Amino acid sequence: MTAVPTRRTARRWPAAATAVSILLATLFTGGTAAATPDPGDEPLAPESISPREQAEVESAIAGDEIPGVDEIVHSDNMTHLANVPKSALRGTNSDLAFQGRYAFAGNYDGFVVYDIANPRKPKIVSQVLCPGAQNDISVSGNLLFLSVDSSRSDDSCSSTSQPATEKDSWEGIRVFDISDKKNPRYVAAVETACGSHTHTLVPDRRDIYVYVSSYSPNAAFPDCQPPHDGISVVKVPRHAPHKAAVSSFEVLFPDGGFPGDSTGAATTGCHDITAYPALKLAAGACMGDGILMDISVPAKPRVIDQVQDAEHFAFWHSATFSQDGSKVVFTDELGGGGGATCNERTGPEFGANGIYHITGHGDDRKLEFQSYYKIPRHQADTENCVAHNGSLIPVRGRDIMVQSWYQGGVSVWEFTDSANPREIGYFDRGPLSTEALTFGGTWSAYWYNGHIYSNDQKGLDVLRIDDRRTDSARGVRLRELNAQTQPTYR
C-alpha cells in the first residue's frame, strides 16, 4: 500500500545507540502482550459512497454480477484449502516470505510464523508484536527482515508513533534471528533515509545486501530531505548481523526522474525493487518511473534503462521478471491501494499491469512496452481493488503468474503471448460492505511449493490450482522464497 507521505521520515542514530537497541521481541501465542498495537497503523477508515453508488452495488449483487457480502466465488480450477483467521495481531496484513515448511506473514503490528507442512491445516507457530508499518518481510537463512515506514519513538518493539518532524524519531530495517521459529529474537536495527517502505534482499557470499525502497521526502523532516533520488543499501554480515549498517546511498535518478503531473506521482525514490540475482538484473518500480538495473556488483546497483507511462500509470508499484528474464511485469497502484479502481468507469488500462520486453544486450538493454493486463471481473464501488503483489508460477514453457488485487481477490493469469494476456483462474470474496468503501482483501499472493498462499485481511488463505497449463509446476520445490528476490526455478 502507498503510505501517507506525512508519516515518513528516518533518523540516523550512532552505532552505539543501535547496539543498545538490540533486544528480544515481544512474543505471544495468545496471552497479553507487553506492547500494544499502534493505533496510527490501523486500516483505512470506511469512506462513504453516494446513494446512487450504493444502489448500484446492491443491484449488481442481486443480479449475480458480483458476489454478495463475504461470499466466496472462484473458477472451477481453483480450490480453497484453508483459512487461518487473524489472531493476536489485528493490524493490516502485508507481505509474505517462505522457508522450508514455514510461511512468514508481515502485519502492521509485527509478523506471524506459520507451519505450512500440511497446506490444508496451517498452524500458527509464533506471533511477534513489533508495530511499524508496513512490516514488509523477507527471510534469508536464520535472518528475518522487516521494513518500518512509520515514524517511531525508537527502534524497539515497544516504540510508539512519533511525528516525522522530530529529529529523534526512527524508521528503517529491523533484523531478527529466526533459528528458533517459536522464539524469534530481535538482533539489529538500521536506520535509513526516509525509512523503509519495502526492501529487497540481494545475497552475496558472506553478506546480504538490502536495497531499501522509500520515498516522499519533505523539507520539514530532518532526516528525509529532498531530493530523495535513490535507495539506501544496507550491508548485513550473515554471521554478524548486529554489525548491519548502511553501506551507501545509491542515486538512481540524477535527472530527478518523472516530475509528476495531475494523474501521476513524481519520482522521489522507489516503491519496490525485484532482483533476479542469477541474471544480475533488478527491476525497480519507482513511483513515476520503471527502471532496469545491473546488479553484477550487489553493493552498487546501476540503472541501464528507464521508462515512463504518464498516460496510464499513476504509481509504479512493483515488478516481476519472467522465468527466462526476457520480460518484466510492472504494476500500477492507482489509488494507493485504498481506491475502487476495478470498475467499468476506471476501465481496463488504469490500475493494471504493464508488460515489457527486455531487448538488446549489456548496457544497451531496453524495456519495451507490450500491453496491459487487468482482471476482467468488475468489482463494486465499495471494494478497494488494484494490481498488487504476486509471483511467477514456475511453469515449463509458459509465463504464468499469480497476483493479489486486494478485494479483487487472487488472479492467476498468463502472459506467454505478451500482446494478449488473459486470466486462467481466480479466487474472490464479495465486498465487505455495500454501504461504504471499506479497506480489505489480499495484499500478497505467491506460489510456493505447489500451493498459492494469500495474506488476506481475513487471514492466511491457502489455494490450489488444478489446470493442465500449470501442472508442470507441481514438482518444483524451493528451500526459500522472497518474491522480490526472484529465484531460478529448476
Short mmCIF file of C-alpha atoms in Angstrom, two decimals:
data_model
loop_
_atom_site.label_atom_id
_atom_site.label_comp_id
_atom_site.label_asym_id
_atom_site.label_seq_id
_atom_site.Cartn_x
_atom_site.Cartn_y
_atom_site.Cartn_z
CA MET A 1 0.00 0.00 0.00
CA THR A 2 1.14 3.54 -0.68
CA ALA A 3 1.83 5.08 2.73
CA VAL A 4 0.66 8.52 3.85
CA PRO A 5 3.57 10.85 2.97
CA THR A 6 3.40 12.95 6.13
CA ARG A 7 4.29 9.94 8.25
CA ARG A 8 7.55 9.11 6.50
CA THR A 9 10.94 10.04 7.81
CA ALA A 10 14.14 8.47 9.08
CA ARG A 11 16.68 9.29 11.76
CA ARG A 12 20.32 8.24 11.83
CA TRP A 13 21.47 7.05 15.23
CA PRO A 14 25.05 6.45 16.34
CA ALA A 15 26.23 2.85 16.14
CA ALA A 16 26.35 2.61 19.92
CA ALA A 17 22.69 3.54 20.19
CA THR A 18 21.80 0.88 17.64
CA ALA A 19 23.70 -1.70 19.68
CA VAL A 20 21.82 -0.69 22.82
CA SER A 21 18.54 -1.15 20.95
CA ILE A 22 19.16 -4.87 20.38
CA LEU A 23 16.52 -6.66 22.41
CA LEU A 24 14.13 -9.54 22.49
CA ALA A 25 10.92 -9.09 20.56
CA THR A 26 7.65 -9.32 22.42
CA LEU A 27 6.41 -12.85 21.74
CA PHE A 28 2.97 -14.16 22.42
CA THR A 29 0.78 -17.06 21.40
CA GLY A 30 -2.48 -15.97 22.95
CA GLY A 31 -1.73 -14.19 26.20
CA THR A 32 -1.47 -10.48 26.93
CA ALA A 33 1.43 -8.71 25.27
CA ALA A 34 3.60 -6.08 26.90
CA ALA A 35 3.34 -3.73 23.93
CA THR A 36 0.15 -2.61 22.23
CA PRO A 37 -0.58 -2.24 18.51
CA ASP A 38 -0.08 1.24 17.17
CA PRO A 39 -3.42 2.98 16.53
CA GLY A 40 -1.69 5.10 13.91
CA ASP A 41 -1.22 1.98 11.78
CA GLU A 42 -4.86 0.91 11.71
CA PRO A 43 -6.54 0.11 8.35
CA LEU A 44 -8.07 2.95 6.39
CA ALA A 45 -11.43 4.07 7.76
CA PRO A 46 -14.51 3.27 5.62
CA GLU A 47 -15.36 6.01 3.14
CA SER A 48 -19.00 6.77 2.42
CA ILE A 49 -20.37 6.40 -1.10
CA SER A 50 -23.35 8.11 -2.72
CA PRO A 51 -26.86 6.63 -2.54
CA ARG A 52 -26.67 6.03 -6.31
CA GLU A 53 -23.45 4.05 -5.95
CA GLN A 54 -24.90 2.07 -3.04
CA ALA A 55 -27.95 1.19 -5.12
CA GLU A 56 -25.68 0.06 -7.99
CA VAL A 57 -23.74 -2.25 -5.64
CA GLU A 58 -26.93 -3.81 -4.26
CA SER A 59 -28.33 -4.22 -7.79
CA ALA A 60 -25.12 -5.91 -9.00
CA ILE A 61 -25.28 -8.39 -6.11
CA ALA A 62 -28.97 -9.09 -6.72
CA GLY A 63 -28.25 -9.69 -10.39
CA ASP A 64 -25.32 -12.04 -9.64
CA GLU A 65 -22.93 -9.65 -11.40
CA ILE A 66 -20.73 -9.65 -8.28
CA PRO A 67 -20.76 -11.95 -5.24
CA GLY A 68 -22.64 -10.99 -2.10
CA VAL A 69 -21.03 -9.61 1.03
CA ASP A 70 -18.26 -12.05 2.06
CA GLU A 71 -19.50 -14.65 -0.43
CA ILE A 72 -16.66 -16.73 -1.91
CA VAL A 73 -16.56 -17.36 -5.65
CA HIS A 74 -13.81 -18.98 -7.70
CA SER A 75 -13.06 -20.50 -11.06
CA ASP A 76 -13.55 -24.26 -11.44
CA ASN A 77 -9.80 -24.86 -11.43
CA MET A 78 -9.20 -23.12 -8.07
CA THR A 79 -9.76 -24.77 -4.67
CA HIS A 80 -9.79 -23.00 -1.32
CA LEU A 81 -7.99 -25.37 1.06
CA ALA A 82 -7.71 -23.37 4.28
CA ASN A 83 -8.01 -20.05 6.05
CA VAL A 84 -6.26 -19.15 9.31
CA PRO A 85 -8.03 -16.08 10.72
CA LYS A 86 -6.14 -13.22 12.28
CA SER A 87 -5.29 -13.90 15.90
CA ALA A 88 -3.40 -11.58 18.23
CA LEU A 89 -2.10 -9.24 15.51
CA ARG A 90 -5.07 -7.20 14.36
CA GLY A 91 -3.32 -4.74 12.06
CA THR A 92 -3.20 -4.78 8.27
CA ASN A 93 -1.77 -7.99 6.82
CA SER A 94 1.04 -7.23 4.36
CA ASP A 95 3.73 -9.28 2.60
CA LEU A 96 4.79 -12.95 2.77
CA ALA A 97 8.07 -14.87 2.73
CA PHE A 98 8.78 -18.62 2.86
CA GLN A 99 11.42 -21.01 4.08
CA GLY A 100 11.19 -24.79 4.27
CA ARG A 101 7.93 -25.73 5.98
CA TYR A 102 7.26 -22.19 7.20
CA ALA A 103 5.49 -19.09 5.92
CA PHE A 104 6.25 -15.69 7.43
CA ALA A 105 3.49 -13.10 7.21
CA GLY A 106 4.00 -9.40 7.73
CA ASN A 107 1.42 -7.36 9.62
CA TYR A 108 1.46 -3.67 10.55
CA ASP A 109 1.64 -4.83 14.18
CA GLY A 110 4.52 -7.31 13.69
CA PHE A 111 4.72 -10.72 11.99
CA VAL A 112 3.36 -14.26 12.21
CA VAL A 113 5.19 -17.55 11.64
CA TYR A 114 3.05 -20.36 10.21
CA ASP A 115 3.82 -24.07 9.88
CA ILE A 116 2.57 -24.98 6.40
CA ALA A 117 3.87 -28.56 6.28
CA ASN A 118 0.23 -29.56 5.77
CA PRO A 119 -1.19 -26.84 3.49
CA ARG A 120 -4.73 -27.92 4.39
CA LYS A 121 -4.06 -27.26 8.07
CA PRO A 122 -1.59 -24.38 8.56
CA LYS A 123 -0.72 -23.69 12.19
CA ILE A 124 0.46 -20.55 13.92
CA VAL A 125 3.90 -21.21 15.42
CA SER A 126 4.56 -17.76 16.89
CA GLN A 127 3.48 -14.15 16.68
CA VAL A 128 5.75 -11.18 17.26
CA LEU A 129 4.24 -7.88 18.31
CA CYS A 130 6.51 -5.19 16.86
CA PRO A 131 4.45 -2.32 15.38
CA GLY A 132 5.85 -0.38 12.44
CA ALA A 133 4.01 -0.06 9.15
CA GLN A 134 4.20 -1.78 6.87
CA ASN A 135 6.47 -4.52 8.11
CA ASP A 136 7.36 -5.68 4.61
CA ILE A 137 9.04 -9.03 5.29
CA SER A 138 11.75 -11.32 3.90
CA VAL A 139 13.95 -14.16 5.15
CA SER A 140 17.42 -15.48 4.40
CA GLY A 141 18.96 -18.36 6.34
CA ASN A 142 18.48 -17.62 10.03
CA LEU A 143 17.63 -13.96 9.47
CA LEU A 144 14.29 -12.20 9.02
CA PHE A 145 13.99 -8.59 7.88
CA LEU A 146 11.17 -6.09 8.46
CA SER A 147 10.64 -2.68 6.86
CA VAL A 148 9.44 0.16 9.09
CA ASP A 149 7.94 3.15 7.31
CA SER A 150 6.13 4.96 10.11
CA SER A 151 7.91 7.30 12.48
CA ARG A 152 8.63 5.64 15.83
CA SER A 153 9.79 6.91 19.19
CA ASP A 154 12.75 4.49 18.99
CA ASP A 155 13.72 1.24 17.26
CA SER A 156 12.33 -1.10 19.92
CA CYS A 157 9.23 -3.26 19.59
CA SER A 158 7.58 -1.24 22.35
CA SER A 159 8.01 2.04 20.48
CA THR A 160 5.09 4.34 19.77
CA SER A 161 4.21 6.69 16.94
CA GLN A 162 6.12 9.95 16.89
CA PRO A 163 5.89 12.87 14.44
CA ALA A 164 8.18 12.75 11.43
CA THR A 165 9.28 16.29 12.20
CA GLU A 166 11.07 15.23 15.39
CA LYS A 167 14.78 14.59 14.98
CA ASP A 168 14.97 11.59 17.30
CA SER A 169 12.23 9.59 15.52
CA TRP A 170 13.25 6.27 13.99
CA GLU A 171 12.44 4.33 10.79
CA GLY A 172 14.35 1.71 8.85
CA ILE A 173 15.16 -2.01 8.85
CA ARG A 174 14.72 -4.43 11.76
CA VAL A 175 16.56 -7.78 11.78
CA PHE A 176 15.50 -10.91 13.70
CA ASP A 177 17.21 -14.24 14.28
CA ILE A 178 14.69 -16.99 13.39
CA SER A 179 16.82 -20.05 14.09
CA ASP A 180 14.14 -20.88 16.70
CA LYS A 181 10.82 -20.32 14.91
CA LYS A 182 8.93 -20.40 18.18
CA ASN A 183 11.10 -17.67 19.63
CA PRO A 184 12.34 -15.15 17.03
CA ARG A 185 14.98 -12.86 18.53
CA TYR A 186 15.47 -9.19 17.64
CA VAL A 187 19.16 -8.68 16.88
CA ALA A 188 19.67 -5.45 14.91
CA ALA A 189 18.13 -2.20 13.73
CA VAL A 190 19.40 0.03 10.93
CA GLU A 191 18.02 3.49 10.37
CA THR A 192 17.65 4.53 6.73
CA ALA A 193 16.87 7.76 4.95
CA CYS A 194 13.07 8.23 4.69
CA GLY A 195 12.52 4.89 6.43
CA SER A 196 11.88 1.61 4.61
CA HIS A 197 8.59 1.18 2.80
CA THR A 198 9.79 -2.07 1.22
CA HIS A 199 13.12 -3.82 0.86
CA THR A 200 14.82 -6.37 -1.41
CA LEU A 201 17.48 -8.92 -0.47
CA VAL A 202 20.45 -9.44 -2.78
CA PRO A 203 22.56 -12.26 -1.27
CA ASP A 204 26.32 -12.28 -1.71
CA ARG A 205 28.76 -14.88 -0.40
CA ARG A 206 29.32 -13.58 3.13
CA ASP A 207 26.88 -10.72 3.23
CA ILE A 208 23.30 -9.87 2.37
CA TYR A 209 22.72 -6.55 0.66
CA VAL A 210 19.35 -4.99 1.40
CA TYR A 211 18.01 -2.49 -1.12
CA VAL A 212 15.78 -0.17 0.86
CA SER A 213 12.95 1.50 -1.04
CA SER A 214 11.44 4.66 0.43
CA TYR A 215 10.07 7.88 -0.94
CA SER A 216 8.28 11.23 -0.46
CA PRO A 217 10.84 13.46 1.28
CA ASN A 218 9.72 16.64 2.96
CA ALA A 219 11.66 19.74 3.93
CA ALA A 220 10.04 19.53 7.38
CA PHE A 221 11.51 16.05 8.01
CA PRO A 222 15.05 16.44 9.39
CA ASP A 223 16.35 13.13 8.03
CA CYS A 224 14.24 12.83 4.91
CA GLN A 225 15.21 15.89 2.95
CA PRO A 226 14.58 16.35 -0.78
CA PRO A 227 15.80 15.31 -3.21
CA HIS A 228 15.45 11.66 -2.26
CA ASP A 229 16.56 10.31 -5.63
CA GLY A 230 17.75 6.79 -4.87
CA ILE A 231 17.88 3.88 -2.43
CA SER A 232 19.76 3.06 0.74
CA VAL A 233 21.90 -0.07 0.56
CA VAL A 234 22.30 -1.91 3.87
CA LYS A 235 25.09 -4.49 4.27
CA VAL A 236 24.29 -7.33 6.68
CA PRO A 237 27.10 -9.80 7.52
CA ARG A 238 25.45 -13.21 7.67
CA HIS A 239 27.40 -14.35 10.74
CA ALA A 240 27.39 -10.97 12.49
CA PRO A 241 24.00 -9.39 11.77
CA HIS A 242 24.45 -6.99 14.71
CA LYS A 243 27.02 -5.23 12.52
CA ALA A 244 24.41 -4.40 9.88
CA ALA A 245 24.81 -0.84 8.60
CA VAL A 246 24.06 1.43 5.65
CA SER A 247 26.91 0.95 3.18
CA SER A 248 25.81 3.61 0.67
CA PHE A 249 23.00 5.68 -0.74
CA GLU A 250 22.80 4.97 -4.47
CA VAL A 251 21.47 7.78 -6.64
CA LEU A 252 19.28 6.22 -9.33
CA PHE A 253 17.73 9.39 -10.73
CA PRO A 254 20.42 12.05 -11.19
CA ASP A 255 17.99 13.88 -13.52
CA GLY A 256 15.22 13.76 -10.90
CA GLY A 257 13.07 11.20 -12.68
CA PHE A 258 9.45 11.76 -13.67
CA PRO A 259 8.40 15.23 -12.44
CA GLY A 260 4.80 14.24 -11.80
CA ASP A 261 1.56 15.60 -13.24
CA SER A 262 -2.13 15.77 -12.40
CA THR A 263 -2.55 11.99 -12.62
CA GLY A 264 0.89 10.51 -11.94
CA ALA A 265 3.24 10.60 -8.96
CA ALA A 266 6.59 12.37 -9.17
CA THR A 267 9.62 10.15 -8.62
CA THR A 268 11.14 10.82 -5.20
CA GLY A 269 12.56 7.35 -4.57
CA CYS A 270 11.42 3.78 -5.29
CA HIS A 271 8.41 1.87 -4.06
CA ASP A 272 9.68 -1.65 -4.69
CA ILE A 273 12.55 -3.45 -6.41
CA THR A 274 12.72 -7.04 -7.61
CA ALA A 275 16.18 -8.56 -8.02
CA TYR A 276 16.99 -11.55 -10.21
CA PRO A 277 20.44 -12.42 -8.83
CA ALA A 278 21.10 -15.30 -11.25
CA LEU A 279 20.78 -12.87 -14.17
CA LYS A 280 22.46 -9.99 -12.28
CA LEU A 281 19.45 -7.82 -13.01
CA ALA A 282 16.88 -5.91 -10.99
CA ALA A 283 13.71 -4.07 -11.96
CA GLY A 284 12.60 -1.06 -9.95
CA ALA A 285 9.08 0.33 -9.66
CA CYS A 286 9.82 3.89 -8.64
CA MET A 287 6.66 5.98 -8.37
CA GLY A 288 6.84 7.72 -11.76
CA ASP A 289 9.45 5.51 -13.40
CA GLY A 290 10.18 1.90 -14.21
CA ILE A 291 13.88 1.04 -14.30
CA LEU A 292 16.14 -1.86 -15.25
CA MET A 293 19.35 -2.22 -13.24
CA ASP A 294 22.62 -4.10 -13.49
CA ILE A 295 23.39 -5.64 -10.07
CA SER A 296 26.53 -7.57 -11.02
CA VAL A 297 28.15 -5.63 -8.16
CA PRO A 298 25.42 -6.01 -5.49
CA ALA A 299 26.66 -3.07 -3.43
CA LYS A 300 26.46 -0.76 -6.44
CA PRO A 301 23.26 -1.23 -8.48
CA ARG A 302 23.38 0.66 -11.76
CA VAL A 303 20.47 1.87 -13.91
CA ILE A 304 20.69 0.78 -17.56
CA ASP A 305 17.20 1.79 -18.74
CA GLN A 306 14.35 3.96 -17.56
CA VAL A 307 10.75 4.13 -18.83
CA GLN A 308 7.67 6.20 -18.03
CA ASP A 309 3.95 5.91 -18.79
CA ALA A 310 2.42 9.26 -18.00
CA GLU A 311 -0.81 8.38 -19.80
CA HIS A 312 -1.78 5.22 -17.90
CA PHE A 313 0.44 4.64 -14.85
CA ALA A 314 -0.28 6.67 -11.72
CA PHE A 315 2.17 4.94 -9.36
CA TRP A 316 4.79 2.35 -10.39
CA HIS A 317 4.43 -0.13 -7.54
CA SER A 318 6.21 -3.47 -8.09
CA ALA A 319 7.88 -5.71 -10.67
CA THR A 320 8.16 -9.38 -11.63
CA PHE A 321 10.51 -10.95 -14.20
CA SER A 322 9.53 -13.79 -16.50
CA GLN A 323 11.39 -17.01 -15.75
CA ASP A 324 13.85 -16.51 -18.62
CA GLY A 325 14.35 -12.85 -17.72
CA SER A 326 13.16 -11.59 -21.11
CA LYS A 327 10.08 -9.80 -19.73
CA VAL A 328 9.11 -7.62 -16.78
CA VAL A 329 5.60 -7.12 -15.42
CA PHE A 330 5.23 -3.75 -13.67
CA THR A 331 2.15 -2.93 -11.57
CA ASP A 332 0.37 0.40 -11.20
CA GLU A 333 -1.11 1.01 -7.74
CA LEU A 334 -3.68 3.58 -8.83
CA GLY A 335 -5.46 4.95 -5.76
CA GLY A 336 -2.73 3.86 -3.37
CA GLY A 337 -4.39 0.55 -2.55
CA GLY A 338 -7.44 2.16 -0.99
CA GLY A 339 -9.40 3.07 -4.11
CA ALA A 340 -12.15 1.29 -6.02
CA THR A 341 -10.44 1.11 -9.42
CA CYS A 342 -11.59 -2.27 -10.77
CA ASN A 343 -14.90 -0.97 -12.09
CA GLU A 344 -16.23 -0.22 -15.55
CA ARG A 345 -15.77 3.51 -15.02
CA THR A 346 -11.99 3.20 -14.47
CA GLY A 347 -11.50 0.90 -17.44
CA PRO A 348 -9.01 -1.86 -18.30
CA GLU A 349 -5.80 0.17 -18.71
CA PHE A 350 -5.63 2.00 -15.37
CA GLY A 351 -4.60 0.35 -12.08
CA ALA A 352 -3.32 -2.53 -14.19
CA ASN A 353 -0.11 -4.39 -15.02
CA GLY A 354 2.17 -3.26 -17.82
CA ILE A 355 4.09 -6.00 -19.67
CA TYR A 356 7.52 -5.06 -21.02
CA HIS A 357 10.08 -6.97 -23.08
CA ILE A 358 13.80 -6.64 -22.36
CA THR A 359 15.64 -6.21 -25.65
CA GLY A 360 19.30 -5.72 -26.56
CA HIS A 361 22.41 -6.74 -24.67
CA GLY A 362 24.57 -5.42 -21.84
CA ASP A 363 24.21 -1.72 -21.20
CA ASP A 364 22.15 -1.40 -24.38
CA ARG A 365 19.24 -3.40 -22.93
CA LYS A 366 15.89 -1.62 -23.15
CA LEU A 367 12.39 -2.02 -21.71
CA GLU A 368 9.80 -2.10 -24.50
CA PHE A 369 6.08 -1.90 -23.70
CA GLN A 370 3.77 -4.67 -24.99
CA SER A 371 0.33 -4.50 -23.33
CA TYR A 372 -1.72 -4.07 -20.15
CA TYR A 373 -3.43 -6.72 -18.04
CA LYS A 374 -6.23 -6.12 -15.55
CA ILE A 375 -8.63 -8.59 -14.00
CA PRO A 376 -11.70 -8.95 -16.25
CA ARG A 377 -14.15 -9.14 -13.32
CA HIS A 378 -15.65 -5.78 -12.31
CA GLN A 379 -15.69 -5.09 -8.58
CA ALA A 380 -18.09 -2.98 -6.52
CA ASP A 381 -17.53 0.71 -5.78
CA THR A 382 -17.19 -0.34 -2.13
CA GLU A 383 -14.20 -2.61 -2.84
CA ASN A 384 -10.61 -1.35 -2.86
CA CYS A 385 -9.05 -3.07 -5.85
CA VAL A 386 -5.88 -2.54 -7.89
CA ALA A 387 -2.91 -4.53 -9.19
CA HIS A 388 -0.76 -5.65 -6.25
CA ASN A 389 1.84 -8.23 -5.18
CA GLY A 390 2.31 -11.52 -6.99
CA SER A 391 4.86 -14.04 -8.23
CA LEU A 392 5.56 -16.47 -11.03
CA ILE A 393 4.14 -19.97 -11.10
CA PRO A 394 7.17 -21.92 -12.41
CA VAL A 395 5.50 -23.50 -15.42
CA ARG A 396 7.63 -25.06 -18.14
CA GLY A 397 7.48 -23.13 -21.41
CA ARG A 398 4.86 -20.59 -20.28
CA ASP A 399 4.72 -17.26 -18.45
CA ILE A 400 2.06 -17.55 -15.74
CA MET A 401 1.76 -15.52 -12.57
CA VAL A 402 -0.47 -15.37 -9.50
CA GLN A 403 -1.33 -11.96 -8.13
CA SER A 404 -3.28 -10.16 -5.40
CA TRP A 405 -5.82 -7.47 -6.23
CA TYR A 406 -6.98 -6.54 -2.70
CA GLN A 407 -10.77 -7.04 -2.75
CA GLY A 408 -10.46 -8.07 -6.39
CA GLY A 409 -9.14 -11.35 -4.98
CA VAL A 410 -6.43 -13.64 -6.33
CA SER A 411 -5.89 -13.86 -10.08
CA VAL A 412 -3.87 -16.46 -11.99
CA TRP A 413 -3.05 -15.11 -15.43
CA GLU A 414 -0.88 -15.91 -18.42
CA PHE A 415 1.34 -13.56 -20.41
CA THR A 416 3.16 -16.04 -22.66
CA ASP A 417 1.66 -14.05 -25.51
CA SER A 418 2.65 -10.61 -24.22
CA ALA A 419 0.21 -8.85 -26.52
CA ASN A 420 -2.76 -10.91 -25.31
CA PRO A 421 -2.55 -11.66 -21.57
CA ARG A 422 -5.54 -13.47 -20.07
CA GLU A 423 -6.85 -14.74 -16.75
CA ILE A 424 -6.93 -18.52 -16.35
CA GLY A 425 -8.15 -18.79 -12.74
CA TYR A 426 -9.36 -16.72 -9.79
CA PHE A 427 -10.50 -16.73 -6.16
CA ASP A 428 -12.60 -13.84 -4.89
CA ARG A 429 -14.63 -12.78 -1.87
CA GLY A 430 -17.58 -10.45 -2.18
CA PRO A 431 -17.42 -6.88 -0.82
CA LEU A 432 -17.03 -6.27 2.88
CA SER A 433 -19.77 -3.68 2.71
CA THR A 434 -22.48 -2.41 0.38
CA GLU A 435 -22.64 0.96 2.13
CA ALA A 436 -19.06 2.28 2.25
CA LEU A 437 -15.71 1.88 0.50
CA THR A 438 -14.01 -0.40 3.03
CA PHE A 439 -10.37 -1.49 3.03
CA GLY A 440 -9.74 -5.23 2.84
CA GLY A 441 -8.73 -8.13 0.64
CA THR A 442 -5.48 -9.83 -0.25
CA TRP A 443 -2.19 -7.93 -0.09
CA SER A 444 0.16 -10.63 -1.42
CA ALA A 445 -0.46 -13.90 -3.25
CA TYR A 446 2.55 -16.12 -4.04
CA TRP A 447 3.09 -19.63 -5.40
CA TYR A 448 5.30 -21.73 -3.13
CA ASN A 449 5.99 -25.45 -3.45
CA GLY A 450 2.76 -26.48 -5.10
CA HIS A 451 0.27 -24.11 -3.47
CA ILE A 452 -0.80 -20.48 -3.51
CA TYR A 453 -0.62 -18.54 -0.24
CA SER A 454 -2.53 -15.29 0.13
CA ASN A 455 -2.17 -12.83 3.02
CA ASP A 456 -5.73 -11.55 3.15
CA GLN A 457 -7.16 -9.17 5.72
CA LYS A 458 -9.30 -12.11 6.84
CA GLY A 459 -6.16 -14.16 7.49
CA LEU A 460 -3.89 -16.57 5.63
CA ASP A 461 -5.60 -18.32 2.71
CA VAL A 462 -4.22 -21.45 1.06
CA LEU A 463 -5.32 -22.17 -2.51
CA ARG A 464 -4.59 -24.83 -5.11
CA ILE A 465 -4.88 -24.56 -8.86
CA ASP A 466 -5.54 -27.70 -10.92
CA ASP A 467 -5.01 -26.87 -14.56
CA ARG A 468 -3.05 -28.51 -17.37
CA ARG A 469 -1.34 -25.17 -18.01
CA THR A 470 0.13 -25.10 -14.51
CA ASP A 471 0.57 -28.84 -13.82
CA SER A 472 4.30 -28.80 -14.63
CA ALA A 473 4.93 -26.56 -11.60
CA ARG A 474 3.70 -29.15 -9.09
CA GLY A 475 7.06 -30.84 -8.62
CA VAL A 476 9.13 -27.66 -8.30
CA ARG A 477 10.46 -27.15 -4.79
CA LEU A 478 12.30 -24.23 -3.23
CA ARG A 479 14.14 -24.03 0.07
CA GLU A 480 13.23 -20.37 0.39
CA LEU A 481 11.17 -17.72 -1.38
CA ASN A 482 11.21 -13.96 -1.16
CA ALA A 483 9.21 -12.88 -4.17
CA GLN A 484 11.30 -9.70 -4.52
CA THR A 485 14.45 -11.84 -4.78
CA GLN A 486 13.39 -13.88 -7.77
CA PRO A 487 14.76 -17.43 -7.83
CA THR A 488 15.82 -19.58 -10.76
CA TYR A 489 13.31 -22.42 -10.81
CA ARG A 490 14.56 -25.85 -11.74
#
